[in-house]
Amino acid sequence: MIKKIVIKGAKEHNLKNISLEIPKDKFVVITGLSGSGKSSLAFDTVYAEGQRRYVESLSAYARQFLDKMKKPNVDLIEGLSPAISIEQKNTSKNPRSTVATVTEIYDYMRVLYARAGVPYSPFTGKPITSQTITQIVDRIKELPKKATIYVYAPVVRGRKGEYKKEILSYKKRGFRKIKVDNVIYDIDKVPELNKKTKHDIYILVDRIILNSSLGNRLAESIETSVNLANGLVFVEYEDETLPKKFRKLEKLIFSTKFACPESGFTIEEIEPRLFSFNSPFGACEECEGIGIKLNVDPNLVVPNEKKSIADGAIEPWAKTTTLYYAQTLSSLAKHYNFSLDEKWSKLPKKIKDIILYGSDEEEIKFSYDDGYEKYSHKKTFEGVINNLERRYLETDSDWKREEIAQYQSDTKCERCNGHRLKDEALCVKIDGLHISEVTEKSILDAAKWFEDLQNNLDKRQFKIAEHILKEINERLTFLLNVGLDYLTLSRESGTLSGGEAQRIRLASQIGSGLTGVLYVLDEPSIGLHQKDNVKLINALKRLRDLGNTVIVVEHDTETMENADHIIDLGPEAGNKGGQVVAQGNFKEISQNKDSITGKYLSNRLKIDVPKKRRLAKNGRFLEITGATGNNLDNVNLKIPLGSLTCVTGVSGSGKSTLVLQTLYNALNLTLNNNKSRKIPKPFKGFKGTELIDKIIDIDQSPIGRTPRSNPATYTGAFGPIRDWFTGLPESKTRGYKPGRFSFNVKGGRCEACEGDGVITYEMHFLPDVYIQCDECKGTRYNRETLEIKFKDKSIADVLNMTVDEGCEYFENISNIKTKLLTLKKVGLGYIKIGQQATTLSGGEAQRIKLAKELSKRSTGRTMYILDEPTTGLHQHDIKKLLEILHTFVALGNTVVVIEHNLDVIKTADYIVDMGPEGGVKGGKIIAEGKPEEICKVGESYTGKFLKALLN
């Protein structure tokens, strides 16, 4: 058995034919500058080959979907074990996926509630017990006299299948009629059922007219039904005392298992599926298990209350060019006697309600003049909001729907109050709480609740729950061990940061207890505060101690100190990288003369603390008061304008809620006139917005979702490049226009792949696979277009250059060079000009956005918000990033960074430290001011770590 992974001749991406050995069953860190080939080695070579070999061992049937997996460009790899990658890729954006479902805790909770839960009647608040047959008979006898009642035994409810055998056996037992999917048939004439759709099959046990001469017949029918349908009886009847046209079929459900005899509230069954909000049996019928509904929001319809109606206070109606809406409003003003020039905020509430929600029964005379004729008529007014809701439902045009959607916001579903489940599921409780109340707890509180549960259950319940509780507690402990104590179990997966999502996957991997596996992780420390780093490192060591090889791509110093082996790639990024500069333990790397990482580890190179901190420009601050979203505790945030502010604090202390969901969303609504507007989390007010003219959030989301988008198209460098090629003499002779050099329109592109350069194969149960196009060999263009050359290079060659090469190649063409230089400035000299957006990491996408902002003309009044911009950055690159951020500030702009990285924190002008802990114990600002002042605050964790750095 080889105790190491041997790699020879790895040439993937920018790796320079490297050979190395990675020790097995050890904790190995691969580090190096951003773009030096770390991911190419860890993911595209080692992991891809481990994955591919595993797939090769599957059956031919499974392989037919997978045979397109590319073999990495490497001469030889031996000693590989099956590989599992835990990447930064954002988890599913599906609103149905929550922390509890991803970690499988919810599955166990559903079983726990189904088996040990006690149902309570929502009407009387008493526990629901099962009914006896006598009780059921008495209840039926209370129905109106002379009613004809039908007694059904529901044998199949909402299950797939053909049920031929079953129906035949019921026929043999002498039943004559059967109701299938709400249609009654003779039992001989039941049609063939589609086995792929769900069916309801009820057997008609008896048809009885209620009168005094019933005798024992009713009780016998009920008993038969109960035996057939596992304790259930459906009774349908028509009230004969009502006139014919008012009669409707009434339906009663009885259960010898669970029903509240007083209110008649019945739970048909308590099965795990009743607690699933992804199944029609458990989901709230109103919101279909999502917990929120999209409704038109009056705050978005009238975003600015200081405007008058004449100035366009009612935004959706002010935008249209037709006179219809304006004339509607002036007719309203005439009828109710108010002025259209009055500020919206000054109008009486009654008038506002009529405009937004309609005039109910009151008819109003509307006069219209469309330029051809004048006409008027009397009718009720439906109201702006109802008008938008109606048009949203009625329209067939996607454009119209999108237009109206920007005035909608999420509101809690009123029926289930955001709990996602039916009343039947929510009335089952354990220790006084229903299942959704438990998932709303943070992982820390939930762990405590499940821990205490063992003492709060009676003997029978405990016997049932013992094993389930063990599983739940184990999983919660793993989540606590990777520093996620502040997440609530009901948190949607789509709202987690990359680092959080990755740590959840890490926790579930530790939980699976595999050994002999190769784990490849991508910067797991992202989004973790220094104080939680220890927990993460211990979790990784635990994986290693189980007998696994753990390979981590990481820049964090503390992680490197704890590693058994470090591989440093470099010396620089892109084409100047891809070689192994140094390997060994922490000490050997820090003493290595050639390694840039080593220079930073040994402090021979460092990021300097600025000599003086900037103060707020003219002493002006932007303030947000009384923010209470998520876990914020009535927070007042002050941001000095014209300086670099860093918002920091433990994970889950409310940084993102405060900065992104409150500050950014609030200013985005008032300052930026764009479509993606979200309602900010609740706050009381803000001051100082007149001092900034726009707010820009530079996040880590991809710059494009398709292989068509690339750095050149995003930063706007591709336009001038195409114009340059169009201006060449050869193009002019052929009469080519700039469109000829675009791979998005017909003409110059290769039509086999429609200018993608790759052909996409859709996999049924796996991510799409991209294969290079045979026709154009990935150049995206047809032969004629490629014949146009400048300095011996065609447009495809230009897209294939790195940014550094592009700067030299276009050195005399200023408008192209300036665009490329900004990319070089943000440390992206190594990426290709035409690199597909899908292959860029989150950090790279964020820096491309920075470059785009850099290339714009600065007004000196912009506010930039960055969420953890150091993701994926080596200290050396952080140095460059900080230079750019300080450039933004030097021009008079304001930069707000959410960050855990101490190098960024120590260079900030102003720090807002949140805490003291995460989740419910956080949500306060515990310290603010210059970094030196933060160090003096005792309860600040950030201060403790900063102190060591600043001294």
Short mmCIF file of C-alpha atoms in Angstrom, two decimals, residues 333-587:
data_model
loop_
_atom_site.label_atom_id
_atom_site.label_comp_id
_atom_site.label_asym_id
_atom_site.label_seq_id
_atom_site.Cartn_x
_atom_site.Cartn_y
_atom_site.Cartn_z
CA ALA A 333 -59.17 63.73 -6.83
CA LYS A 334 -62.30 65.48 -8.09
CA HIS A 335 -64.66 62.99 -6.44
CA TYR A 336 -62.93 62.89 -3.05
CA ASN A 337 -61.87 66.51 -3.18
CA PHE A 338 -58.10 66.23 -2.62
CA SER A 339 -55.22 67.85 -4.50
CA LEU A 340 -52.83 65.91 -6.75
CA ASP A 341 -50.09 68.41 -5.83
CA GLU A 342 -50.27 67.61 -2.11
CA LYS A 343 -47.34 65.54 -0.77
CA TRP A 344 -48.31 61.85 -0.38
CA SER A 345 -47.31 61.92 3.29
CA LYS A 346 -49.80 64.76 3.94
CA LEU A 347 -52.83 63.04 2.39
CA PRO A 348 -55.39 61.65 4.86
CA LYS A 349 -55.11 57.91 5.53
CA LYS A 350 -58.61 57.29 4.15
CA ILE A 351 -57.67 58.80 0.77
CA LYS A 352 -54.41 56.82 0.62
CA ASP A 353 -56.30 53.59 1.31
CA ILE A 354 -58.85 54.34 -1.42
CA ILE A 355 -56.08 55.04 -3.95
CA LEU A 356 -54.12 51.89 -3.02
CA TYR A 357 -56.88 49.41 -2.18
CA GLY A 358 -59.97 50.71 -4.05
CA SER A 359 -63.29 52.38 -3.26
CA ASP A 360 -65.21 49.20 -2.28
CA GLU A 361 -68.88 49.75 -3.22
CA GLU A 362 -68.72 53.51 -3.88
CA GLU A 363 -69.16 54.45 -7.56
CA ILE A 364 -67.09 57.28 -9.00
CA LYS A 365 -67.55 59.20 -12.22
CA PHE A 366 -64.45 58.75 -14.38
CA SER A 367 -63.83 61.06 -17.36
CA TYR A 368 -61.35 60.15 -20.08
CA ASP A 369 -59.99 61.94 -23.14
CA ASP A 370 -57.71 59.90 -25.37
CA GLY A 371 -57.14 62.62 -27.95
CA TYR A 372 -59.84 61.26 -30.30
CA GLU A 373 -62.94 61.35 -28.14
CA LYS A 374 -64.10 62.20 -24.65
CA TYR A 375 -66.15 59.76 -22.66
CA SER A 376 -67.12 59.20 -19.04
CA HIS A 377 -68.78 56.46 -17.01
CA LYS A 378 -69.51 55.56 -13.41
CA LYS A 379 -67.87 52.56 -11.78
CA THR A 380 -66.12 51.48 -8.58
CA PHE A 381 -62.37 51.98 -8.39
CA GLU A 382 -60.27 48.83 -7.93
CA GLY A 383 -57.19 50.45 -6.35
CA VAL A 384 -53.58 50.59 -7.53
CA ILE A 385 -52.45 47.51 -5.61
CA ASN A 386 -55.40 45.37 -6.71
CA ASN A 387 -54.87 46.58 -10.26
CA LEU A 388 -51.23 45.41 -10.18
CA GLU A 389 -52.12 42.06 -8.57
CA ARG A 390 -54.85 41.45 -11.17
CA ARG A 391 -52.62 42.36 -14.12
CA TYR A 392 -49.85 40.18 -12.73
CA LEU A 393 -52.16 37.15 -12.73
CA GLU A 394 -53.88 37.89 -16.05
CA THR A 395 -50.98 38.89 -18.29
CA ASP A 396 -49.26 36.47 -20.65
CA SER A 397 -46.25 38.69 -21.21
CA ASP A 398 -43.13 37.87 -19.20
CA TRP A 399 -41.97 41.45 -19.59
CA LYS A 400 -45.15 42.80 -17.97
CA ARG A 401 -44.81 40.28 -15.17
CA GLU A 402 -41.21 41.29 -14.51
CA GLU A 403 -42.25 44.93 -14.54
CA ILE A 404 -44.91 44.32 -11.86
CA ALA A 405 -42.69 41.92 -9.90
CA GLN A 406 -40.39 44.76 -8.90
CA TYR A 407 -43.21 46.16 -6.74
CA GLN A 408 -43.71 42.86 -4.94
CA SER A 409 -42.05 41.77 -1.75
CA ASP A 410 -42.12 38.66 0.38
CA THR A 411 -44.65 38.65 3.17
CA LYS A 412 -45.22 35.90 5.70
CA CYS A 413 -47.98 33.54 4.62
CA GLU A 414 -51.00 34.46 6.77
CA ARG A 415 -52.43 30.96 6.90
CA CYS A 416 -49.44 29.16 8.41
CA ASN A 417 -47.71 32.27 9.79
CA GLY A 418 -44.51 31.39 7.97
CA HIS A 419 -44.32 27.89 9.52
CA ARG A 420 -44.78 26.22 6.07
CA LEU A 421 -47.00 23.38 7.40
CA LYS A 422 -50.71 22.56 7.62
CA ASP A 423 -52.61 23.06 10.87
CA GLU A 424 -52.73 19.29 11.30
CA ALA A 425 -48.93 19.13 11.46
CA LEU A 426 -48.60 22.17 13.70
CA CYS A 427 -50.96 20.78 16.33
CA VAL A 428 -48.64 17.85 17.07
CA LYS A 429 -46.34 18.84 19.91
CA ILE A 430 -43.50 17.46 21.97
CA ASP A 431 -42.71 19.20 25.24
CA GLY A 432 -45.13 21.97 24.28
CA LEU A 433 -43.48 22.91 20.95
CA HIS A 434 -44.49 22.00 17.41
CA ILE A 435 -41.87 21.02 14.83
CA SER A 436 -41.53 24.49 13.26
CA GLU A 437 -40.96 26.13 16.63
CA VAL A 438 -38.03 23.79 17.14
CA THR A 439 -36.52 24.54 13.71
CA GLU A 440 -36.73 28.27 14.46
CA LYS A 441 -34.22 27.79 17.26
CA SER A 442 -30.54 28.35 16.64
CA ILE A 443 -28.39 25.22 16.47
CA LEU A 444 -27.04 26.02 19.94
CA ASP A 445 -30.54 26.33 21.48
CA ALA A 446 -31.85 23.33 19.56
CA ALA A 447 -28.98 21.21 20.86
CA LYS A 448 -29.86 22.24 24.42
CA TRP A 449 -33.58 21.52 23.83
CA PHE A 450 -32.94 18.02 22.46
CA GLU A 451 -30.49 17.40 25.31
CA ASP A 452 -33.17 18.30 27.91
CA LEU A 453 -35.83 16.36 26.03
CA GLN A 454 -34.65 13.06 27.45
CA ASN A 455 -35.84 14.12 30.92
CA ASN A 456 -39.12 15.60 29.64
CA LEU A 457 -40.49 12.53 27.83
CA ASP A 458 -42.47 9.78 29.50
CA LYS A 459 -41.20 6.18 29.42
CA ARG A 460 -43.08 5.12 26.29
CA GLN A 461 -42.02 8.19 24.32
CA PHE A 462 -38.42 7.90 25.46
CA LYS A 463 -38.23 4.25 24.39
CA ILE A 464 -39.43 5.26 20.90
CA ALA A 465 -37.26 8.36 20.67
CA GLU A 466 -34.01 7.08 22.10
CA HIS A 467 -32.27 6.17 18.82
CA ILE A 468 -33.62 9.14 16.90
CA LEU A 469 -32.40 11.56 19.57
CA LYS A 470 -28.94 10.01 19.47
CA GLU A 471 -28.73 10.71 15.71
CA ILE A 472 -30.05 14.26 16.04
CA ASN A 473 -27.73 15.14 18.92
CA GLU A 474 -24.74 13.74 17.08
CA ARG A 475 -25.44 15.87 14.00
CA LEU A 476 -26.03 19.00 16.04
CA THR A 477 -22.73 18.46 17.87
CA PHE A 478 -20.86 18.29 14.55
CA LEU A 479 -22.45 21.58 13.47
CA LEU A 480 -21.43 23.16 16.78
CA ASN A 481 -17.89 21.87 16.26
CA VAL A 482 -17.46 23.77 13.00
CA GLY A 483 -18.59 27.05 14.56
CA LEU A 484 -22.15 27.21 13.21
CA ASP A 485 -23.93 27.54 16.55
CA TYR A 486 -25.69 30.76 15.48
CA LEU A 487 -27.56 29.44 12.40
CA THR A 488 -31.22 28.62 12.86
CA LEU A 489 -32.36 25.24 11.57
CA SER A 490 -35.05 26.86 9.42
CA ARG A 491 -32.58 29.20 7.65
CA GLU A 492 -32.85 28.84 3.86
CA SER A 493 -29.75 27.32 2.23
CA GLY A 494 -29.77 30.01 -0.43
CA THR A 495 -29.03 32.72 2.15
CA LEU A 496 -25.90 31.04 3.53
CA SER A 497 -22.49 32.40 2.64
CA GLY A 498 -20.08 30.15 0.73
CA GLY A 499 -18.04 29.45 3.86
CA GLU A 500 -21.10 28.52 5.92
CA ALA A 501 -22.43 26.19 3.25
CA GLN A 502 -19.05 24.54 3.03
CA ARG A 503 -18.82 24.02 6.77
CA ILE A 504 -22.29 22.45 6.83
CA ARG A 505 -21.12 19.95 4.20
CA LEU A 506 -17.96 19.39 6.25
CA ALA A 507 -20.06 18.63 9.33
CA SER A 508 -22.15 16.09 7.46
CA GLN A 509 -18.99 14.44 6.10
CA ILE A 510 -17.54 14.08 9.61
CA GLY A 511 -20.92 12.67 10.59
CA SER A 512 -20.74 10.01 7.88
CA GLY A 513 -17.57 8.64 9.50
CA LEU A 514 -15.95 7.34 6.29
CA THR A 515 -12.30 6.34 6.35
CA GLY A 516 -9.72 5.98 3.60
CA VAL A 517 -11.22 8.84 1.60
CA LEU A 518 -9.47 11.78 -0.01
CA TYR A 519 -11.15 15.06 0.97
CA VAL A 520 -10.37 18.18 -1.04
CA LEU A 521 -11.53 21.47 0.53
CA ASP A 522 -11.51 24.97 -0.86
CA GLU A 523 -10.72 27.64 1.77
CA PRO A 524 -13.00 26.42 4.55
CA SER A 525 -11.97 29.29 6.85
CA ILE A 526 -13.84 31.91 4.82
CA GLY A 527 -16.35 33.86 6.87
CA LEU A 528 -15.00 32.49 10.15
CA HIS A 529 -13.85 34.79 12.90
CA GLN A 530 -10.33 34.08 14.23
CA LYS A 531 -11.83 32.76 17.48
CA ASP A 532 -13.75 30.01 15.67
CA ASN A 533 -10.78 29.02 13.54
CA VAL A 534 -9.59 26.56 16.17
CA LYS A 535 -12.90 24.68 15.98
CA LEU A 536 -12.57 24.33 12.22
CA ILE A 537 -8.97 23.14 12.38
CA ASN A 538 -9.93 20.54 14.98
CA ALA A 539 -12.73 19.34 12.71
CA LEU A 540 -10.27 18.89 9.85
CA LYS A 541 -7.86 17.05 12.14
CA ARG A 542 -10.71 14.79 13.22
CA LEU A 543 -11.33 13.88 9.57
CA ARG A 544 -7.64 13.06 9.25
CA ASP A 545 -7.60 10.99 12.44
CA LEU A 546 -10.43 8.84 11.08
CA GLY A 547 -7.88 7.71 8.48
CA ASN A 548 -8.54 10.14 5.63
CA THR A 549 -6.28 12.33 3.54
CA VAL A 550 -7.33 15.97 3.86
CA ILE A 551 -6.09 18.39 1.21
CA VAL A 552 -7.00 22.02 1.86
CA VAL A 553 -6.47 24.96 -0.47
CA GLU A 554 -5.91 27.74 2.05
CA HIS A 555 -4.21 31.10 2.74
CA ASP A 556 -4.86 31.24 6.48
CA THR A 557 -1.70 31.35 8.61
CA GLU A 558 -3.19 29.47 11.55
CA THR A 559 -4.32 26.59 9.33
CA MET A 560 -0.81 26.33 7.89
CA GLU A 561 0.72 26.23 11.37
CA ASN A 562 -1.42 23.18 12.13
CA ALA A 563 -0.82 21.36 8.84
CA ASP A 564 1.33 18.23 8.61
CA HIS A 565 2.61 19.22 5.17
CA ILE A 566 2.47 22.41 3.09
CA ILE A 567 2.85 22.70 -0.68
CA ASP A 568 3.56 26.23 -1.93
CA LEU A 569 2.85 26.90 -5.61
CA GLY A 570 4.10 29.94 -7.50
CA PRO A 571 6.33 31.87 -7.82
CA GLU A 572 3.61 34.22 -9.11
CA ALA A 573 0.20 33.91 -10.73
CA GLY A 574 -1.07 32.76 -14.13
CA ASN A 575 1.65 31.96 -16.65
CA LYS A 576 4.30 32.96 -14.14
CA GLY A 577 2.99 30.39 -11.69
CA GLY A 578 2.23 26.70 -11.83
CA GLN A 579 5.45 25.46 -10.27
CA VAL A 580 6.17 23.97 -6.86
CA VAL A 581 8.22 26.60 -5.04
CA ALA A 582 8.53 24.92 -1.68
CA GLN A 583 7.14 22.05 0.33
CA GLY A 584 7.57 20.87 3.87
CA ASN A 585 6.28 21.87 7.27
CA PHE A 586 5.46 25.37 8.49
CA LYS A 587 9.01 26.11 9.65
#
